[in-house]
Amino acid sequence: MGGLDFSAINWEEMLDATVATLKMLAFSGIFTIILGLPLGIVLYLWGKSNNTIIRVVYSVLSFVVNILRSVPFIILMVALIPFSKSIMGTSIGVLGTIPALVIGAAPFFARLVETALREVDRGIIEAAQGMGASTGQIVMRVLLPEARPGLLAGVTITIVTLVSYTAMSGMIGGGGLGDLAIRYGYYRYEKEVMIISVALMVILVQLLQMAGDRLVRHFTRK
Amino acid sequence: MIELKDLTKVYGKGSKAATALSGLSLSIKKGEIFGVIGHSGAGKSTLIRCINLLERPSEGEVWVDGVELTALSQGQLQEQRRKIGMIFQHFNLLSSATVYDNIAFPLRLAGTSKTEIERKVQDLLALVGLEEHRNKYPAQLSGGQKQRVGIARALASDPDVLLCDEATSALDPQTTDSILRLLLDINRKFHLTIVLITHEMHVIQSICDRVAVIHGGGIVEQGDVAQVFLKPRHEVTKEFIRSETQADGPLRQAIDAVHAGYTKAVKITFLGQKTYESTLSHVAQGTGVNFAILQGTISTIKDVPYGQLIVRFEGPSEAVEATLSELAAEGLDVEVIS
């Protein structure tokens, strides 16, 4: 055992891993929003419909979303290896993990979107309907702007969750800081690398949360 | 302008069904301010929301400006709704948009050009007196200012009809009066038909031309405000008016206080110019009866002055009877109480 020796750390590798983590976050974050936002809007709209057919479709969709959310990410990740391989050409590295990250996070984000939209005052939606707004106009001009602080908070929570997902993806050779921590710290008992990688992730989460909070505050008008 | 035919609205199904409107019909003329008064739960909110189909009636027809709204497709209905403005008790402004953007909202929905929007919103801001607040958010405004934004927004699409859903119920008395004055101005300036619902007789009395009293999902009484207000027939109407004036107990005591000789207590109603004339003392001097004024009100209905006195006449029976018939001959409304 003995003391910690940070001089043995390969800083170049650490930098590469940090960049890889940021890349994974950026791509998976963007695709999660692209997929999760419309899904959340659809869940919100269908969830309050009176139409029997739409209610059935909503229940099915809601059920699928719940399943995806209840499967532990580590299992989802492994189960999705063939899927990732088929669409990205590989199941490892930065590219290989993105499908799993997105499929793990999008249903979670969709629920946060649905909840944020439900917080919008019914009266405002009615006022817009009274002014002759179509459903599309209500979504674009009422729901999304009014729910903006809630949506931004949801994005922040989702990206922070993605940080821990990227770390877990180290288990299946995902790359990035999590991969580094697992390979060096867990498999090779090089505690120093693990400590630095985890510390970097902590800093990353802090920065993301602070930036998110600031945006939420900036857009809150109540 | 607005025709509601046999509207029925039932919420829920089976044993949980609750009837909000039962076969209600109403006809509102172009350019008038029509008030609907009722207690909470009487169905007035459902009624006004049926006019622009925010609430779809279970049965019946809604006609606005010759178009049957209940027969339209969703797209056509959206088109028609642009001609019907609405303001709300809780204002329902976009909290994420400035005063300017809130007023511009219906114009943007309709795809109006930027320069046209700028011109219109500027005019509307001036109309409601909020020019210096154009870049504020609703949270920075008072209740009265928020309702002014609501009114400007409702007027932006040049509607023919303005629906007011308890528009002053969340405001203090002074602010209520200023909003009512604004509504009256708008009604006169643009010949806009205004339908308002309220539970306050004061609102009806201040600006309405005609009034309907709603109770248990149906109209129990309607007519010109002066007629309904001064000669209420239905118990509910009487209740609303009584809460505007004084209590009954002390008046009863005053009427019964004198037993000597021949007495008669009457309610005399003056309307219009007669309110200011000395008809009562004139007639009493002629017939030689004495009188005591037990209760009196003088006020206006919209712009028309009216007075209502409860007077006890004392004297020989023929003289008292003669007084009453002379007062009636002078054009006053005389109603014997006891």
XYZ file of C-alpha atoms in Angstrom, chain A residues 64-207:
144
model
C -42.846 1.132 -22.762
C -41.318 4.268 -21.253
C -41.716 2.809 -17.759
C -40.056 -0.448 -18.796
C -37.068 1.371 -20.272
C -36.813 3.421 -17.105
C -37.007 0.459 -14.747
C -34.353 -1.691 -16.432
C -31.030 -0.959 -14.697
C -28.772 0.952 -17.060
C -25.958 -1.574 -16.785
C -28.276 -4.315 -18.057
C -29.815 -2.137 -20.744
C -26.318 -1.309 -21.905
C -25.311 -4.938 -22.266
C -28.610 -5.874 -23.874
C -28.192 -3.111 -26.434
C -24.695 -4.214 -27.572
C -25.986 -5.851 -30.771
C -28.214 -2.876 -31.491
C -25.321 -0.414 -31.037
C -23.151 -2.536 -33.281
C -25.763 -2.555 -36.014
C -26.326 1.195 -36.126
C -22.913 2.575 -35.139
C -20.732 -0.206 -36.524
C -19.170 -0.775 -33.118
C -20.312 -1.404 -29.580
C -17.280 0.064 -27.839
C -15.657 3.449 -27.518
C -17.384 6.788 -27.624
C -19.526 5.991 -30.645
C -20.507 2.537 -29.459
C -21.965 3.778 -26.180
C -24.080 6.616 -27.516
C -27.119 4.479 -28.538
C -27.286 2.908 -25.086
C -26.911 6.269 -23.377
C -29.661 7.816 -25.468
C -32.067 4.906 -25.059
C -31.367 4.885 -21.330
C -31.823 8.621 -20.850
C -34.510 9.610 -23.385
C -37.472 7.982 -21.568
C -36.271 9.536 -18.318
C -36.029 12.944 -19.954
C -39.428 12.479 -21.634
C -41.050 12.006 -18.228
C -39.363 15.161 -16.955
C -40.685 17.035 -20.004
C -44.187 15.673 -19.427
C -44.076 16.788 -15.791
C -42.747 20.248 -16.691
C -45.538 20.725 -19.253
C -48.190 19.684 -16.754
C -47.020 22.535 -14.534
C -48.151 25.072 -17.137
C -51.281 26.899 -15.970
C -54.394 25.439 -17.638
C -55.879 28.911 -17.849
C -53.124 30.116 -20.150
C -53.673 27.179 -22.487
C -57.398 27.885 -22.508
C -56.789 31.545 -23.245
C -54.696 30.515 -26.253
C -57.400 28.079 -27.411
C -59.900 30.898 -27.063
C -57.741 33.019 -29.346
C -57.921 30.350 -32.019
C -54.515 28.725 -31.500
C -53.999 25.287 -33.059
C -52.460 22.471 -31.024
C -49.109 23.042 -32.762
C -49.205 26.746 -31.918
C -50.094 25.959 -28.320
C -47.095 23.624 -28.049
C -44.625 26.008 -29.687
C -45.879 29.344 -28.380
C -47.411 28.501 -25.017
C -46.288 25.182 -23.550
C -42.588 25.283 -24.400
C -41.934 28.947 -23.479
C -44.028 28.731 -20.304
C -42.356 25.492 -19.217
C -38.862 26.691 -20.133
C -37.468 26.850 -16.577
C -38.824 23.361 -15.825
C -37.485 22.015 -19.118
C -34.029 23.462 -18.475
C -34.018 21.927 -15.000
C -34.968 18.623 -16.657
C -32.120 18.937 -19.167
C -29.689 19.588 -16.303
C -30.842 16.554 -14.333
C -30.691 14.403 -17.455
C -27.153 15.465 -18.374
C -25.949 14.901 -14.822
C -27.525 11.440 -14.989
C -25.741 10.913 -18.290
C -22.401 11.650 -16.570
C -22.914 8.650 -14.321
C -24.179 6.570 -17.264
C -20.997 7.381 -19.226
C -19.001 6.241 -16.226
C -20.901 2.954 -16.102
C -20.321 2.468 -19.782
C -16.669 1.956 -18.824
C -17.798 -1.561 -17.860
C -18.433 -2.449 -21.491
C -15.398 -0.596 -22.818
C -17.121 2.700 -23.329
C -14.148 4.993 -22.985
C -13.880 8.254 -21.098
C -13.208 9.012 -17.447
C -15.368 6.180 -16.136
C -13.504 3.710 -18.299
C -10.208 5.057 -16.984
C -11.318 4.825 -13.364
C -12.473 1.240 -13.824
C -9.495 0.046 -15.840
C -6.805 1.590 -13.623
C -8.454 1.942 -10.272
C -10.636 -1.157 -10.161
C -8.752 -3.690 -12.281
C -5.165 -2.549 -11.630
C -5.424 -0.975 -8.179
C -3.940 2.310 -9.345
C -5.864 4.418 -6.886
C -4.380 7.729 -8.094
C -5.929 7.481 -11.546
C -9.248 6.538 -10.035
C -9.172 9.469 -7.610
C -8.335 11.991 -10.315
C -10.939 10.626 -12.741
C -13.653 10.622 -10.099
C -12.624 14.120 -8.996
C -12.891 15.344 -12.573
C -16.373 13.859 -12.844
C -17.391 15.528 -9.595
C -16.171 18.873 -10.923
C -18.001 18.234 -14.204
C -21.273 17.531 -12.403
C -20.851 20.632 -10.245
C -20.262 22.831 -13.265
